[in-house]
CSV table of C-alpha atoms and ligand atoms in Angstrom, one decimal:
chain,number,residue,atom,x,y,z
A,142,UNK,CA,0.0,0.0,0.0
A,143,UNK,CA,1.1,3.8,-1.1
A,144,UNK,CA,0.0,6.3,1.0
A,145,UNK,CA,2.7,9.1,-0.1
A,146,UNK,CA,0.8,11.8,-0.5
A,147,UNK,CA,2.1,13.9,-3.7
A,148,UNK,CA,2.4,18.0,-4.5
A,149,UNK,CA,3.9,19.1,-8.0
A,150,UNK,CA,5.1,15.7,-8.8
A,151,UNK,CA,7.0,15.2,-5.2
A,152,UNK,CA,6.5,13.9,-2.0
A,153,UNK,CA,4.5,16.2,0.4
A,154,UNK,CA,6.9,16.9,3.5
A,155,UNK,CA,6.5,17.6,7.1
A,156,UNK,CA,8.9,20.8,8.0
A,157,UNK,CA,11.1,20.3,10.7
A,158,UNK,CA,10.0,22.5,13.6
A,159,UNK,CA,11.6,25.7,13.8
A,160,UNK,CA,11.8,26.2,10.3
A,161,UNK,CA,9.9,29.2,9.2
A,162,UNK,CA,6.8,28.8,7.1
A,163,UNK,CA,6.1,31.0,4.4
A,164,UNK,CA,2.8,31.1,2.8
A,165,UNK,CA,4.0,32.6,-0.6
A,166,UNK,CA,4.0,31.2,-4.7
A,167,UNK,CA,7.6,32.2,-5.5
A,168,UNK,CA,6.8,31.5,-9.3
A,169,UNK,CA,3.8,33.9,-9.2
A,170,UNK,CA,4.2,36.2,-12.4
A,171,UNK,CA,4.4,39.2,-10.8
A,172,UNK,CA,7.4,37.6,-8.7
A,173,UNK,CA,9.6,36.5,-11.6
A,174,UNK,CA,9.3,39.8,-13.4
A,175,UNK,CA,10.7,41.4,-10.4
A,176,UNK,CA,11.9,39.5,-7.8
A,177,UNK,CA,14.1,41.9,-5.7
A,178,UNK,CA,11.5,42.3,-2.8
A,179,UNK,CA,10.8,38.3,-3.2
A,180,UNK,CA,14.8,37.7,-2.4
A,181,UNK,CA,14.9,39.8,0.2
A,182,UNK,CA,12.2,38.3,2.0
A,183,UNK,CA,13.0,35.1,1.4
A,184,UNK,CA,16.6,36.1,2.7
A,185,UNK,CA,15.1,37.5,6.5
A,186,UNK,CA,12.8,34.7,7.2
A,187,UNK,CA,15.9,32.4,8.1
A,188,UNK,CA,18.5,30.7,6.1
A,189,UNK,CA,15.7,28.1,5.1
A,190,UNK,CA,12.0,28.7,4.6
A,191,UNK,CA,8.9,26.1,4.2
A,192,UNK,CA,6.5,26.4,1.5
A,193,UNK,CA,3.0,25.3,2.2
A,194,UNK,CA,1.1,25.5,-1.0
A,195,UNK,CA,4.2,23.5,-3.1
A,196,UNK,CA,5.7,21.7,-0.2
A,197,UNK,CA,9.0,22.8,-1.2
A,198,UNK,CA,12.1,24.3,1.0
A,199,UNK,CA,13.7,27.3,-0.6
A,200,UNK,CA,17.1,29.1,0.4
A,201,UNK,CA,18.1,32.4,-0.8
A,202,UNK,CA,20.5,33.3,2.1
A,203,UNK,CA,24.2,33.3,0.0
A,204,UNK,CA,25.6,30.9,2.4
A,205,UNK,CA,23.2,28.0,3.1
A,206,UNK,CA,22.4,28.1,-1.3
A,207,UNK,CA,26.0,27.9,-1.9
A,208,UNK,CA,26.5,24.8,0.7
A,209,UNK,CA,23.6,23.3,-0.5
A,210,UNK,CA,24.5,23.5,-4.2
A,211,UNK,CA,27.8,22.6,-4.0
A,212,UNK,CA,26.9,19.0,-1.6
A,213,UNK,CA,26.0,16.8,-4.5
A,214,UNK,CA,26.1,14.0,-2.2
A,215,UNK,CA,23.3,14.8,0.0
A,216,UNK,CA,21.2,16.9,-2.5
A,217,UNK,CA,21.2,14.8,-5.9
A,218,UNK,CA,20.2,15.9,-9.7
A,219,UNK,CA,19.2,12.7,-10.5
A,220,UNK,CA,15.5,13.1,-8.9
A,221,UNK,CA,15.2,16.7,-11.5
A,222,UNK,CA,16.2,19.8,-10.5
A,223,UNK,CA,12.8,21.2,-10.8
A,224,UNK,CA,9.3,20.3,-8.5
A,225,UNK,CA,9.0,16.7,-10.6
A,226,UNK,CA,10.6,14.0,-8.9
A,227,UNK,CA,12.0,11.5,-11.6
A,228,UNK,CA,12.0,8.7,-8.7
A,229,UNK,CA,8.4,9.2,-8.9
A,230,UNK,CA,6.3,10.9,-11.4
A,231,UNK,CA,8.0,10.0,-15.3
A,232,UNK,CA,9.7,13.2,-16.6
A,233,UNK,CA,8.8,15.0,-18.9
A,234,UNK,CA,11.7,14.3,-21.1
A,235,UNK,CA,14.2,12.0,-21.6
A,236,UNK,CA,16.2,13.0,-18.5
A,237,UNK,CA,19.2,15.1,-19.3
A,238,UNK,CA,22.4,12.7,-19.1
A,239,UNK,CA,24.8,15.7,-17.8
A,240,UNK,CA,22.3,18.0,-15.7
A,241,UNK,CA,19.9,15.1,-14.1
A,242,UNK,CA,22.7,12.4,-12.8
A,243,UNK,CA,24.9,12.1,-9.9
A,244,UNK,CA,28.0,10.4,-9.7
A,245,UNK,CA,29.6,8.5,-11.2
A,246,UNK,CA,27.0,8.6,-14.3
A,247,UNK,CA,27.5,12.7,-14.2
A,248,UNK,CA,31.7,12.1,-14.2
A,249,UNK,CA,31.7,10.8,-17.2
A,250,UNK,CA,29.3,12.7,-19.6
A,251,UNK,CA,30.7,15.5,-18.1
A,252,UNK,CA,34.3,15.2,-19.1
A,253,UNK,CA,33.3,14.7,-22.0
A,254,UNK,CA,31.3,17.9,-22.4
A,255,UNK,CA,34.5,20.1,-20.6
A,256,UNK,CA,36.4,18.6,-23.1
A,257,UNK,CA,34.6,20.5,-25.8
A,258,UNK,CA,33.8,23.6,-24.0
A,259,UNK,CA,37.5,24.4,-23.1
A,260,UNK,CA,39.3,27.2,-22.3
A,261,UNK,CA,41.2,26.0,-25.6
A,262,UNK,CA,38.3,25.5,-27.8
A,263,UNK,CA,36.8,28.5,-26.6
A,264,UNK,CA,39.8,30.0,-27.7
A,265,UNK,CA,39.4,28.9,-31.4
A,266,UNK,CA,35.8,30.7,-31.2
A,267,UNK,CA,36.9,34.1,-29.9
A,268,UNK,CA,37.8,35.2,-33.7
A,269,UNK,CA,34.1,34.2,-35.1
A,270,UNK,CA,32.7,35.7,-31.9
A,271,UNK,CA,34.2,39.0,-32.4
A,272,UNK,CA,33.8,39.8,-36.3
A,273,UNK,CA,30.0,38.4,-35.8
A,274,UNK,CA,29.6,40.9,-33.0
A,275,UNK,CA,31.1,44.2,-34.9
A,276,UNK,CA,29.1,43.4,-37.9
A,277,UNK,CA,25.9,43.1,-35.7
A,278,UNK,CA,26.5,46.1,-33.7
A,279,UNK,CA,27.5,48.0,-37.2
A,280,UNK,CA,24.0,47.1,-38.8
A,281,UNK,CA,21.9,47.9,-35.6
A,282,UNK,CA,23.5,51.3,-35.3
A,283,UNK,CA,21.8,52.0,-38.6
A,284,UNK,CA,18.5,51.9,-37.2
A,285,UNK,CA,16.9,54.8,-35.2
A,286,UNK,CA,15.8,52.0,-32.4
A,287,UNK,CA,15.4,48.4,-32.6
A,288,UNK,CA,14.9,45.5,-30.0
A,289,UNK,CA,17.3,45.0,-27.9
A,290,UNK,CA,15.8,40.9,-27.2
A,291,UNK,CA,15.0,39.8,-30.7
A,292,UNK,CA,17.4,41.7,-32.8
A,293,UNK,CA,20.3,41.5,-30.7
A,294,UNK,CA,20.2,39.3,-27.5
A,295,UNK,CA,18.5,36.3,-29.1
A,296,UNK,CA,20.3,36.9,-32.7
A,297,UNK,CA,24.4,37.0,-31.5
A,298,UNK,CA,24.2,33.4,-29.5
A,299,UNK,CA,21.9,32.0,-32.4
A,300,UNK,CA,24.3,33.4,-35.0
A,301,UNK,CA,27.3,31.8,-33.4
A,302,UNK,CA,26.7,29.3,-30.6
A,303,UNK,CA,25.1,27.2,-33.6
A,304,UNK,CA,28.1,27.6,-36.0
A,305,UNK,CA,30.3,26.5,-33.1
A,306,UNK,CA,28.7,23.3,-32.6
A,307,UNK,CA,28.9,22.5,-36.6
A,308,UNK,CA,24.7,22.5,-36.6
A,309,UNK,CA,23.4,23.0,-40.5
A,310,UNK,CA,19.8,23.5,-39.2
A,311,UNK,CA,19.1,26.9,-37.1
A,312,UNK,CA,16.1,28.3,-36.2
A,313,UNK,CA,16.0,31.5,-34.3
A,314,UNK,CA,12.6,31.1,-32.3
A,315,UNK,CA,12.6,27.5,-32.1
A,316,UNK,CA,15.8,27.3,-30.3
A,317,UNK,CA,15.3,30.0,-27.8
A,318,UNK,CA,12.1,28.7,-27.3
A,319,UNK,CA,13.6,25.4,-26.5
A,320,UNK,CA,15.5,27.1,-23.7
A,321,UNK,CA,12.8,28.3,-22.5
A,322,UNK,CA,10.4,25.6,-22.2
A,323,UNK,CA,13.2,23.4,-20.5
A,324,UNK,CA,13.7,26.5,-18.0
A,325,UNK,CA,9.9,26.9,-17.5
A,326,UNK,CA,9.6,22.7,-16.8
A,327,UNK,CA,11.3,23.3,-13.4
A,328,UNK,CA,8.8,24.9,-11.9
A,329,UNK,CA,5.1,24.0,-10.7
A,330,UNK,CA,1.9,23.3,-12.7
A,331,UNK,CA,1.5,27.0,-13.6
A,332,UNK,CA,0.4,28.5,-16.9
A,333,UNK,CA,4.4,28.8,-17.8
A,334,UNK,CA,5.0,25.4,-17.4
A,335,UNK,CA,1.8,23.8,-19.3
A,336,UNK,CA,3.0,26.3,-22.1
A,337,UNK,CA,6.6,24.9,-22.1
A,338,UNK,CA,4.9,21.2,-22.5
A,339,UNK,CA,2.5,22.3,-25.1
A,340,UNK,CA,5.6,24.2,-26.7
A,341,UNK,CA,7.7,21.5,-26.4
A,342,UNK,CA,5.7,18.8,-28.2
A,343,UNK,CA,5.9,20.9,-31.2
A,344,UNK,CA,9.6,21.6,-30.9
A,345,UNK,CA,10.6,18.7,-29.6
A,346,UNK,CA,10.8,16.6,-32.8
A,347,UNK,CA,12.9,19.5,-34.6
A,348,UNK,CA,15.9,19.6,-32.0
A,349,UNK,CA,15.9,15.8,-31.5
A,350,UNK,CA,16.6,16.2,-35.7
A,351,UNK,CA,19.3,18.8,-35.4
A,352,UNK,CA,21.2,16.8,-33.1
A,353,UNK,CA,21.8,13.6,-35.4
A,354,UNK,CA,25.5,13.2,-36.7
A,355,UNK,CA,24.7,13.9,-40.5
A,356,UNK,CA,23.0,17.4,-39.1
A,357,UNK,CA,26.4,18.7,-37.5
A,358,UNK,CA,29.6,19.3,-39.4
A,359,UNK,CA,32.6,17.4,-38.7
A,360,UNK,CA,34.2,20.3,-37.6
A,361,UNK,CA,32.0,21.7,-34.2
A,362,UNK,CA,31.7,20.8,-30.7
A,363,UNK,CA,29.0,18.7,-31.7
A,364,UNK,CA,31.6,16.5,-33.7
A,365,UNK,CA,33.7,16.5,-30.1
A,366,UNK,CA,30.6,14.4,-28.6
A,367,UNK,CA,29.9,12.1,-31.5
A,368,UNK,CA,33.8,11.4,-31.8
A,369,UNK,CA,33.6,10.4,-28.1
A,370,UNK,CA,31.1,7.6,-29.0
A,371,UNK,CA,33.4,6.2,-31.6
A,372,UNK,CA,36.0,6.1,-29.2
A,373,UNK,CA,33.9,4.4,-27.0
A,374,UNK,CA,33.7,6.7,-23.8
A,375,UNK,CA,30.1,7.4,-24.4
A,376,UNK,CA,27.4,5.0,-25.9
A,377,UNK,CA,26.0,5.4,-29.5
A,378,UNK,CA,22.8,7.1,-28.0
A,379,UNK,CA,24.3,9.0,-25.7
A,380,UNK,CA,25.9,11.6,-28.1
A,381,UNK,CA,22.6,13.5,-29.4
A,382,UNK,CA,21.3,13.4,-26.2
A,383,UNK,CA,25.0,15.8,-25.2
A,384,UNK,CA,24.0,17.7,-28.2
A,385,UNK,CA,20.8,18.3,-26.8
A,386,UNK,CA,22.4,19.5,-23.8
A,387,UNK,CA,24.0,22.2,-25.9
A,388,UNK,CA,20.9,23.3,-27.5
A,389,UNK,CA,18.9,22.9,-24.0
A,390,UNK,CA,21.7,24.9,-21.7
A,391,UNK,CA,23.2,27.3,-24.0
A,392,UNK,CA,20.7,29.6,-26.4
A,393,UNK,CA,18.1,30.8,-23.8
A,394,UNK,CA,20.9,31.2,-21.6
A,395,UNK,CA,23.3,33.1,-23.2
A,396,UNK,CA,20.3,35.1,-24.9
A,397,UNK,CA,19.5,36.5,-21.4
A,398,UNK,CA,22.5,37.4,-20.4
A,399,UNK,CA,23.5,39.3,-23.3
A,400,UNK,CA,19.7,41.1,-23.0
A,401,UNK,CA,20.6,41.5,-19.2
A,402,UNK,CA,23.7,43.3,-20.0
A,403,UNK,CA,22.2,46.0,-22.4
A,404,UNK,CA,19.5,46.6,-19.9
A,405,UNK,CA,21.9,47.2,-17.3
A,406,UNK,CA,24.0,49.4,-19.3
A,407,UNK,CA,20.5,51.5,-20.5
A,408,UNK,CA,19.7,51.6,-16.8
A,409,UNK,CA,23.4,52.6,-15.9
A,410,UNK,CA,24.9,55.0,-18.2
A,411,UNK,CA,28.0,56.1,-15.6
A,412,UNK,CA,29.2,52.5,-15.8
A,413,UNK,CA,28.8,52.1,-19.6
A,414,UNK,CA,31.2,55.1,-19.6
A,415,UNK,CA,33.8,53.4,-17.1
A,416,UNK,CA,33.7,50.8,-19.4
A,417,UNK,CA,34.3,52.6,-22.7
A,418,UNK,CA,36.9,54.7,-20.9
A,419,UNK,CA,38.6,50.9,-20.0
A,420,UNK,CA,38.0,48.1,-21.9
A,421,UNK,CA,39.9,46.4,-19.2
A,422,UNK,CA,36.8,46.3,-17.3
A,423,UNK,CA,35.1,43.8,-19.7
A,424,UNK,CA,35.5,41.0,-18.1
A,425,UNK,CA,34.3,41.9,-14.3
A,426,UNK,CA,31.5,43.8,-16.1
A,427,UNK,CA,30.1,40.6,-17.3
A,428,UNK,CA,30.6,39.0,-14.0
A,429,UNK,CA,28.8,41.6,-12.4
A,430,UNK,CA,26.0,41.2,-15.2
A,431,UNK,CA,25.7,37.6,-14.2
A,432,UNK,CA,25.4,38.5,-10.3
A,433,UNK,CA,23.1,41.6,-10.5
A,434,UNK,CA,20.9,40.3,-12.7
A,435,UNK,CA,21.1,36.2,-12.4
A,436,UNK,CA,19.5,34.8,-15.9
A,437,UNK,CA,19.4,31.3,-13.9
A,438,UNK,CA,16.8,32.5,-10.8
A,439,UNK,CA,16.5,29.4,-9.3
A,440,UNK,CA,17.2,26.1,-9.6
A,441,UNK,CA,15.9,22.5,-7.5
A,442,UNK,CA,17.9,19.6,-5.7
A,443,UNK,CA,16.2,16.5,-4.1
A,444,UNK,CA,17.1,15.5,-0.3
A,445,UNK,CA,18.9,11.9,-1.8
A,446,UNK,CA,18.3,10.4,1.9
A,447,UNK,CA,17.4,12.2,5.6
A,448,UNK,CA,20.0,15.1,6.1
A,449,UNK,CA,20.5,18.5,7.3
A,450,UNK,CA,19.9,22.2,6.1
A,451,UNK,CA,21.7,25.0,8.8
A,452,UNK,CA,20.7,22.1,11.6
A,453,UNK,CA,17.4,21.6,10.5
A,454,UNK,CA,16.2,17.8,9.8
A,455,UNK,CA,15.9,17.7,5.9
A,456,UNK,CA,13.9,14.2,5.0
A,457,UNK,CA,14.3,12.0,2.4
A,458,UNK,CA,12.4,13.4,-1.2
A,459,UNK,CA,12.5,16.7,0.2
A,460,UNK,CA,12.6,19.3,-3.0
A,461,UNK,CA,14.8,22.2,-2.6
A,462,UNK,CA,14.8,25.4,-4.5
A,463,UNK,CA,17.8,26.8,-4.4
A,464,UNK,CA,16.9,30.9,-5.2
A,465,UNK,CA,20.8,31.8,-7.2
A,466,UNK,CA,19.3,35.1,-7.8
A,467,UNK,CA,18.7,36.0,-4.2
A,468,UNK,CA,22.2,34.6,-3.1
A,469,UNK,CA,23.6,36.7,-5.3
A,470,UNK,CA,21.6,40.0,-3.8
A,471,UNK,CA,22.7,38.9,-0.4
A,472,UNK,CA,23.8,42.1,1.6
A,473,UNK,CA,25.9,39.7,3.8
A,474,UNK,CA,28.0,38.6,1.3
A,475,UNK,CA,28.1,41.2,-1.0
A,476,UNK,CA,28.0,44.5,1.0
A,477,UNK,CA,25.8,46.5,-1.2
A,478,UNK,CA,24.5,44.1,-3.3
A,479,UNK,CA,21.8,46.4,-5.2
A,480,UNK,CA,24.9,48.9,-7.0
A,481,UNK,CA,25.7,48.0,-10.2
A,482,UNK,CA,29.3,48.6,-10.3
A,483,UNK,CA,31.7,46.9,-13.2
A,484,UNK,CA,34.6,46.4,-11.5
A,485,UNK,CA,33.0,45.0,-7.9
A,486,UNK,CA,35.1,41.5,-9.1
A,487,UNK,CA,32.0,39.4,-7.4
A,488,UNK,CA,33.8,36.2,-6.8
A,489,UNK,CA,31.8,33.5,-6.0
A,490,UNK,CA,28.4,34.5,-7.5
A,491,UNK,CA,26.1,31.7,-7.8
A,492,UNK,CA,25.1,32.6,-11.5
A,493,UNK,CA,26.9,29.5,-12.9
A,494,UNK,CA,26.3,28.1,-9.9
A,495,UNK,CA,29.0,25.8,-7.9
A,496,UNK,CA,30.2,22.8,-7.3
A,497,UNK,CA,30.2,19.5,-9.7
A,498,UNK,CA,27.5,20.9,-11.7
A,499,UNK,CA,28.7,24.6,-12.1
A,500,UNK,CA,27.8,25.1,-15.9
A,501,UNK,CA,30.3,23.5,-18.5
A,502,UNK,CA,29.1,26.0,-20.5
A,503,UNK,CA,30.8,29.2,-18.5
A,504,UNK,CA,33.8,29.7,-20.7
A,505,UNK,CA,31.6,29.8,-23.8
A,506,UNK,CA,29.0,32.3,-22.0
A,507,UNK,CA,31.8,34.6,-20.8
A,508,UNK,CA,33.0,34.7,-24.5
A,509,UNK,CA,29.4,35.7,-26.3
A,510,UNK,CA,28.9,38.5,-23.8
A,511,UNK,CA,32.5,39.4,-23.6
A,512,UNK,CA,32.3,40.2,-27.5
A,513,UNK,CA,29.0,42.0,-27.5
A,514,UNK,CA,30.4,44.2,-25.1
A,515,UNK,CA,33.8,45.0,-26.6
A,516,UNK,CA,32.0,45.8,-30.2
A,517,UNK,CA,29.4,48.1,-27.9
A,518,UNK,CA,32.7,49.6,-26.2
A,519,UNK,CA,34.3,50.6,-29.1
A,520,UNK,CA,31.4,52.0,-31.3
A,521,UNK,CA,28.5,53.2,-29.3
A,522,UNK,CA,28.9,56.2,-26.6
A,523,UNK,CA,25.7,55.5,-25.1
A,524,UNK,CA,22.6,52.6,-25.0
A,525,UNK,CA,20.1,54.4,-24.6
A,526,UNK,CA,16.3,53.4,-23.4
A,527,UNK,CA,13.7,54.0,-26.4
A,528,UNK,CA,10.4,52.6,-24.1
A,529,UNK,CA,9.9,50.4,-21.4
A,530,UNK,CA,11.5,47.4,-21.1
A,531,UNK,CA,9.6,44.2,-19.9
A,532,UNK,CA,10.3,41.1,-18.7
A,533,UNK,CA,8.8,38.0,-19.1
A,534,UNK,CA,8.3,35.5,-16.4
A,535,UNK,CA,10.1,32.0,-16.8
A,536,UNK,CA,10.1,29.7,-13.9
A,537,UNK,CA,13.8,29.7,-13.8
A,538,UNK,CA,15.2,32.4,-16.0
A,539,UNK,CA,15.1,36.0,-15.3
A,540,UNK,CA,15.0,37.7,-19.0
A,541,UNK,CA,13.8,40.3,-20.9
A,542,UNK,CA,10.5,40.2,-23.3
A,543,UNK,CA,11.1,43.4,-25.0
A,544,UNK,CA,14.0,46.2,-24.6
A,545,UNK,CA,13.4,49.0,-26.9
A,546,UNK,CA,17.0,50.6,-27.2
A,547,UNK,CA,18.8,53.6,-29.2
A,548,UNK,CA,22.5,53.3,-30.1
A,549,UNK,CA,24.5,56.7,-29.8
A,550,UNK,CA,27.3,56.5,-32.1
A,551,UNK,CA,30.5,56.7,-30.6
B,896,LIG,C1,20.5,19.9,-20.1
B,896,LIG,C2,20.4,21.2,-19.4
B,896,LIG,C3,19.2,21.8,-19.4
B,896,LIG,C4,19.0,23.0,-18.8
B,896,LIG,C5,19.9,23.6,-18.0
B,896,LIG,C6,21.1,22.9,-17.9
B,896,LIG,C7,21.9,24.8,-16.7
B,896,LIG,C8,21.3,21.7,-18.6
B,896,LIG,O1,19.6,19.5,-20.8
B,896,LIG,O2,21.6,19.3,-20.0
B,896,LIG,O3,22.1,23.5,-17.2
């Protein structure tokens, strides 16, 4: 006899006592488009907080998130890192081989993956990355305004990202929406999430096709993972399911955090002329990007067996949210968390998160927005606001809908 009771796919808990309940839906529209009061909240009630209506416990304080994330042994992937969990309810795709698996499944697929998103292959993009970025940034600053999402955030990382794996088929909406609807699948049973499955069914069948070997040139990062099956250190079917991790992990994201960057910069025009004045300060710009604005706003674990959260029993099948983007708001870490400042050098932000699953991708991220921002640097004086930008709710992303923006010519 079964007499779990089950909420969003997972086993309804009973909170340790002491731990404070908070009667909130943390993936409530109005929440994900602006989350700031949410974190901070979510950061006083304690270092961890029940959830009534989803049964979940969530952590924004930077400390408890960052030990929690990083303890892959006590808080496993391989249950979903959203509300569903895989030991019960069937997912609702075949499970990612890199992002849903512990050790030592996770070890290998994963070397594999930082194989081709190294430092050194990275390195052989930078060139591509650059002269696509100038001639982007030359043909926007021929309009009087434009997007700032569609025709420049979502069009750099599908132009390139694409061309780096060796894919022949590319299809602008379908693979941000991709992105998307595997971003939206982590939370609950909202109108987001029933979109991303109704989305998905029609997508699905498309990105399943553009991950097959005779799709990819034998010269991308998608070539890296099928040559790894005839080498034998993956499987046959394991390889489009890596490509998949590509197209899954690294459009949507990359997309926002280029479209974060621009609305930071509209928002604060001092720092965008620190940064023209020294290109030096690329690189901590886009780590402070990543921090101020998180594109990754929260992300799940599941309690693997009975543990402990800042000494609170944690049972078996617990879900936990981990909130990145309040962790990396947290005034006891980061002093004054809410100033945008280029070169604060935010070491240790949680926007790649940490520990054995801190995204493979990183290298590849900090190269797309490092690009965008040197062409930006070195031919636009200002980014300028031309209406109101608005963002549109995800379950686990924090991104941009529409930025209207006006290019001043340097
Ligand atoms: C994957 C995957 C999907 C979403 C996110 C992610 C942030 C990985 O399919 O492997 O990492």
């Amino acid at each position: 006899m079964n007499t779990m009771e089950l909420i969003e796919g997972h086993k309804r808990i009973t909170p340790a006592p002491g731990i404070p309940v908070w009667d909130i839906d943390p993936y409530g529209e109005a929440i994900l488009s602006d989350p700031l009061e949410y974190y901070a909240e979510l950061r006083a009630k304690g270092p961890v907080v029940y959830i009534p209506r989803l049964s979940i416990l969530a952590l924004g304080q930077y400390a408890t998130t960052h030990k929690v994330f990083s303890d892959h042994e006590n808080f496993v992937s391989s249950r979903g890192v959203g509300l569903n969990d895989f030991a019960i309810e069937k997912p609702w795709r075949a499970p990612s081989i890199i992002l849903e698996v512990d050790p030592p499944d996770h070890t290998r697929t994963r070397k594999v993956m930082s194989r081709a998103l190294s430092p050194k292959m990275v390195k052989g993009l930078v060139d591509m990355f650059a002269a696509t970025a100038e001639e982007l940034v030359s043909s926007l600053l021929k309009k009087d305004s434009f997007d700032g999402v569609t025709e420049l955030a979502e069009t750099f990382p599908v132009a390139v990202f694409p061309r780096a794996v060796g894919m022949k088929d590319v299809d602008q909406r379908i693979l941000v929406d991709y992105g998307a609807c595997v971003f939206n699948a982590m939370g609950p049973d909202n109108r987001l999430r029933r979109w991303a499955l109704e989305r998905n069914a029609e997508i699905a069948p498309w990105i399943m096709a553009a991950c097959a070997r005779d799709r990819l040139t034998d010269d991308g990062l998608g070539a890296m993972i099928y040559d790894a099956a005839d080498t034998g250190e993956l499987d046959q079917e394991e390889a489009p399911m890596l490509v998949r991790s590509f197209l899954s992990a690294g459009v949507d994201t990359t997309v926002t955090g280029i479209g974060n960057a621009l609305w930071c910069f509209s928002q604060h025009p001092e720092e965008w002329q620190r940064l023209r004045d020294d290109p030096s300060l690329v690189r901590p710009a886009v780590e402070e990007v990543l921090r101020f604005t998180s594109p990754v706003h929260t992300f799940g674990r599941t309690a693997g067996h009975d543990t402990e959260i800042a000494g609170f029993p944690v049972e078996e099948g617990t879900k936990i949210i981990c909130v990145l983007g309040a962790a990396n708001m947290d005034p006891e870490k980061w002093g004054d968390p809410e100033v945008f400042r280029i070169d604060r050098r935010p070491t240790g932000h949680m926007a790649f998160g940490a520990g054995i699953h801190g995204c493979v991708g990183q290298n590849v991220a900090r190269a797309e927005m490092e690009a965008i921002l040197h062409a930006l640097s070195r031919k636009v004086a200002r980014i300028e606001p031309a209406g109101e930008a608005v963002w549109r709710p995800n379950n686990a992303i924090h991104a941009l809908d529409q930025l209207p923006l006006k290019l001043i010519p340097a």
